[in-house]
Amino acid sequence: MSLNAALGGALVGICLMSSAYAGSEQVGEVSTAFRLLGHNDRVVVEAYDDPRVQGVTCYVSRARTGGVKGTVGLAEDRAEASIACRQVATNLRFPDKLPLQEDVFTERMSLLFKRLHIVRIVDPKRNTLIYLTYSDKLIDGNPQNSITAVPVPTTTLIPVK
């Protein structure tokens, strides 16, 4: 393989990884292990604004692998994640009706095979939005998951499809 082909492949990988993070904003990180080359291993905290519920932000913490592979986007991050979603505006707004269950965010955790999912589930009986995070792979997923709930004031009914 020529150097140009290798660099081209690495550039494509970096572009794919960076486009996967378009919906998130990193709000903090903690270093967990020193790496001589590249970034350290770390736990990052990212914020995701729900695109269909104005006034809800989900905060996800998860491990990110450092080193050379992690720096160029070739490392596979661990499947564990923790989630906490909160009402961050005075009033929640629903521009459209929501499905009872929807994959709100999907983010790559490895170059090809693993993804982190955040799913919104509507509980109309309790007027509550539930957010679930889990990871999957091309062949098999990981049963580790995390859940959080955002109660919606009784004066604001959640419009459901």
mmCIF file with all atom_site columns, C-alpha atoms in Angstrom, residues 4-85:
data_model
loop_
_atom_site.group_PDB
_atom_site.id
_atom_site.type_symbol
_atom_site.label_atom_id
_atom_site.label_alt_id
_atom_site.label_comp_id
_atom_site.label_asym_id
_atom_site.label_entity_id
_atom_site.label_seq_id
_atom_site.pdbx_PDB_ins_code
_atom_site.Cartn_x
_atom_site.Cartn_y
_atom_site.Cartn_z
_atom_site.occupancy
_atom_site.B_iso_or_equiv
_atom_site.pdbx_formal_charge
_atom_site.auth_seq_id
_atom_site.auth_comp_id
_atom_site.auth_asym_id
_atom_site.auth_atom_id
_atom_site.pdbx_PDB_model_num
ATOM 1  C CA . ASN A 1 4  ? -0.871  8.287  -0.359 1.00 0.00 ? 4  ASN A CA 1
ATOM 2  C CA . ALA A 1 5  ? -3.403  5.441  -0.152 1.00 0.00 ? 5  ALA A CA 1
ATOM 3  C CA . ALA A 1 6  ? -2.771  5.025  3.583  1.00 0.00 ? 6  ALA A CA 1
ATOM 4  C CA . LEU A 1 7  ? -3.123  8.755  4.227  1.00 0.00 ? 7  LEU A CA 1
ATOM 5  C CA . GLY A 1 8  ? -6.252  8.874  2.084  1.00 0.00 ? 8  GLY A CA 1
ATOM 6  C CA . GLY A 1 9  ? -7.788  6.004  4.072  1.00 0.00 ? 9  GLY A CA 1
ATOM 7  C CA . ALA A 1 10 ? -6.950  7.700  7.366  1.00 0.00 ? 10 ALA A CA 1
ATOM 8  C CA . LEU A 1 11 ? -8.465  10.975 6.125  1.00 0.00 ? 11 LEU A CA 1
ATOM 9  C CA . VAL A 1 12 ? -11.689 9.220  5.108  1.00 0.00 ? 12 VAL A CA 1
ATOM 10 C CA . GLY A 1 13 ? -11.842 7.588  8.560  1.00 0.00 ? 13 GLY A CA 1
ATOM 11 C CA . ILE A 1 14 ? -11.381 10.922 10.312 1.00 0.00 ? 14 ILE A CA 1
ATOM 12 C CA . CYS A 1 15 ? -14.080 12.542 8.166  1.00 0.00 ? 15 CYS A CA 1
ATOM 13 C CA . LEU A 1 16 ? -16.499 9.688  8.908  1.00 0.00 ? 16 LEU A CA 1
ATOM 14 C CA . MET A 1 17 ? -15.844 9.916  12.633 1.00 0.00 ? 17 MET A CA 1
ATOM 15 C CA . SER A 1 18 ? -16.149 13.709 12.786 1.00 0.00 ? 18 SER A CA 1
ATOM 16 C CA . SER A 1 19 ? -19.421 13.697 10.857 1.00 0.00 ? 19 SER A CA 1
ATOM 17 C CA . ALA A 1 20 ? -20.866 11.250 13.379 1.00 0.00 ? 20 ALA A CA 1
ATOM 18 C CA . TYR A 1 21 ? -20.461 13.820 16.165 1.00 0.00 ? 21 TYR A CA 1
ATOM 19 C CA . ALA A 1 22 ? -22.365 16.590 14.369 1.00 0.00 ? 22 ALA A CA 1
ATOM 20 C CA . GLY A 1 23 ? -25.321 16.364 16.794 1.00 0.00 ? 23 GLY A CA 1
ATOM 21 C CA . SER A 1 24 ? -23.312 16.504 19.996 1.00 0.00 ? 24 SER A CA 1
ATOM 22 C CA . GLU A 1 25 ? -21.368 19.141 21.853 1.00 0.00 ? 25 GLU A CA 1
ATOM 23 C CA . GLN A 1 26 ? -18.602 18.106 24.220 1.00 0.00 ? 26 GLN A CA 1
ATOM 24 C CA . VAL A 1 27 ? -19.040 19.926 27.534 1.00 0.00 ? 27 VAL A CA 1
ATOM 25 C CA . GLY A 1 28 ? -16.250 18.272 29.531 1.00 0.00 ? 28 GLY A CA 1
ATOM 26 C CA . GLU A 1 29 ? -13.788 15.431 29.876 1.00 0.00 ? 29 GLU A CA 1
ATOM 27 C CA . VAL A 1 30 ? -11.667 13.700 32.504 1.00 0.00 ? 30 VAL A CA 1
ATOM 28 C CA . SER A 1 31 ? -8.407  11.933 31.688 1.00 0.00 ? 31 SER A CA 1
ATOM 29 C CA . THR A 1 32 ? -8.366  8.333  32.954 1.00 0.00 ? 32 THR A CA 1
ATOM 30 C CA . ALA A 1 33 ? -5.098  6.908  31.574 1.00 0.00 ? 33 ALA A CA 1
ATOM 31 C CA . PHE A 1 34 ? -1.935  8.519  30.242 1.00 0.00 ? 34 PHE A CA 1
ATOM 32 C CA . ARG A 1 35 ? -0.887  7.695  26.675 1.00 0.00 ? 35 ARG A CA 1
ATOM 33 C CA . LEU A 1 36 ? 2.604   8.611  25.469 1.00 0.00 ? 36 LEU A CA 1
ATOM 34 C CA . LEU A 1 37 ? 1.413   9.110  21.880 1.00 0.00 ? 37 LEU A CA 1
ATOM 35 C CA . GLY A 1 38 ? -1.920  10.684 21.003 1.00 0.00 ? 38 GLY A CA 1
ATOM 36 C CA . HIS A 1 39 ? -4.749  11.641 23.340 1.00 0.00 ? 39 HIS A CA 1
ATOM 37 C CA . ASN A 1 40 ? -5.069  10.083 26.793 1.00 0.00 ? 40 ASN A CA 1
ATOM 38 C CA . ASP A 1 41 ? -7.901  7.639  27.504 1.00 0.00 ? 41 ASP A CA 1
ATOM 39 C CA . ARG A 1 42 ? -10.739 9.703  28.947 1.00 0.00 ? 42 ARG A CA 1
ATOM 40 C CA . VAL A 1 43 ? -14.368 9.952  29.937 1.00 0.00 ? 43 VAL A CA 1
ATOM 41 C CA . VAL A 1 44 ? -16.190 12.616 27.940 1.00 0.00 ? 44 VAL A CA 1
ATOM 42 C CA . VAL A 1 45 ? -19.486 14.340 28.684 1.00 0.00 ? 45 VAL A CA 1
ATOM 43 C CA . GLU A 1 46 ? -21.463 15.379 25.613 1.00 0.00 ? 46 GLU A CA 1
ATOM 44 C CA . ALA A 1 47 ? -24.716 17.326 25.330 1.00 0.00 ? 47 ALA A CA 1
ATOM 45 C CA . TYR A 1 48 ? -27.403 16.409 22.797 1.00 0.00 ? 48 TYR A CA 1
ATOM 46 C CA . ASP A 1 49 ? -30.380 18.721 22.277 1.00 0.00 ? 49 ASP A CA 1
ATOM 47 C CA . ASP A 1 50 ? -33.465 16.726 21.318 1.00 0.00 ? 50 ASP A CA 1
ATOM 48 C CA . PRO A 1 51 ? -34.265 17.980 17.797 1.00 0.00 ? 51 PRO A CA 1
ATOM 49 C CA . ARG A 1 52 ? -38.016 17.331 18.154 1.00 0.00 ? 52 ARG A CA 1
ATOM 50 C CA . VAL A 1 53 ? -38.532 18.474 21.749 1.00 0.00 ? 53 VAL A CA 1
ATOM 51 C CA . GLN A 1 54 ? -37.418 22.055 22.241 1.00 0.00 ? 54 GLN A CA 1
ATOM 52 C CA . GLY A 1 55 ? -36.147 22.508 25.783 1.00 0.00 ? 55 GLY A CA 1
ATOM 53 C CA . VAL A 1 56 ? -34.729 19.008 26.488 1.00 0.00 ? 56 VAL A CA 1
ATOM 54 C CA . THR A 1 57 ? -30.995 18.290 26.541 1.00 0.00 ? 57 THR A CA 1
ATOM 55 C CA . CYS A 1 58 ? -29.467 14.860 27.139 1.00 0.00 ? 58 CYS A CA 1
ATOM 56 C CA . TYR A 1 59 ? -26.024 14.552 28.719 1.00 0.00 ? 59 TYR A CA 1
ATOM 57 C CA . VAL A 1 60 ? -24.121 11.366 27.914 1.00 0.00 ? 60 VAL A CA 1
ATOM 58 C CA . SER A 1 61 ? -20.877 10.290 29.565 1.00 0.00 ? 61 SER A CA 1
ATOM 59 C CA . ARG A 1 62 ? -18.779 7.558  27.997 1.00 0.00 ? 62 ARG A CA 1
ATOM 60 C CA . ALA A 1 63 ? -15.238 6.300  27.681 1.00 0.00 ? 63 ALA A CA 1
ATOM 61 C CA . ARG A 1 64 ? -13.128 7.381  24.718 1.00 0.00 ? 64 ARG A CA 1
ATOM 62 C CA . THR A 1 65 ? -9.997  5.444  23.809 1.00 0.00 ? 65 THR A CA 1
ATOM 63 C CA . GLY A 1 66 ? -6.840  7.483  23.304 1.00 0.00 ? 66 GLY A CA 1
ATOM 64 C CA . GLY A 1 67 ? -3.477  6.628  21.847 1.00 0.00 ? 67 GLY A CA 1
ATOM 65 C CA . VAL A 1 68 ? -2.630  6.824  18.173 1.00 0.00 ? 68 VAL A CA 1
ATOM 66 C CA . LYS A 1 69 ? -5.629  4.730  17.089 1.00 0.00 ? 69 LYS A CA 1
ATOM 67 C CA . GLY A 1 70 ? -8.025  6.797  19.186 1.00 0.00 ? 70 GLY A CA 1
ATOM 68 C CA . THR A 1 71 ? -6.582  10.071 17.913 1.00 0.00 ? 71 THR A CA 1
ATOM 69 C CA . VAL A 1 72 ? -7.117  9.136  14.243 1.00 0.00 ? 72 VAL A CA 1
ATOM 70 C CA . GLY A 1 73 ? -10.515 7.509  14.857 1.00 0.00 ? 73 GLY A CA 1
ATOM 71 C CA . LEU A 1 74 ? -9.550  3.852  14.428 1.00 0.00 ? 74 LEU A CA 1
ATOM 72 C CA . ALA A 1 75 ? -9.947  2.685  18.052 1.00 0.00 ? 75 ALA A CA 1
ATOM 73 C CA . GLU A 1 76 ? -13.114 0.997  19.237 1.00 0.00 ? 76 GLU A CA 1
ATOM 74 C CA . ASP A 1 77 ? -14.614 2.769  22.255 1.00 0.00 ? 77 ASP A CA 1
ATOM 75 C CA . ARG A 1 78 ? -16.165 0.788  25.113 1.00 0.00 ? 78 ARG A CA 1
ATOM 76 C CA . ALA A 1 79 ? -19.894 0.122  24.943 1.00 0.00 ? 79 ALA A CA 1
ATOM 77 C CA . GLU A 1 80 ? -20.846 1.611  28.323 1.00 0.00 ? 80 GLU A CA 1
ATOM 78 C CA . ALA A 1 81 ? -22.575 4.984  28.515 1.00 0.00 ? 81 ALA A CA 1
ATOM 79 C CA . SER A 1 82 ? -24.568 6.884  31.112 1.00 0.00 ? 82 SER A CA 1
ATOM 80 C CA . ILE A 1 83 ? -27.366 9.325  30.278 1.00 0.00 ? 83 ILE A CA 1
ATOM 81 C CA . ALA A 1 84 ? -29.220 12.118 32.081 1.00 0.00 ? 84 ALA A CA 1
ATOM 82 C CA . CYS A 1 85 ? -31.797 14.220 30.220 1.00 0.00 ? 85 CYS A CA 1
#
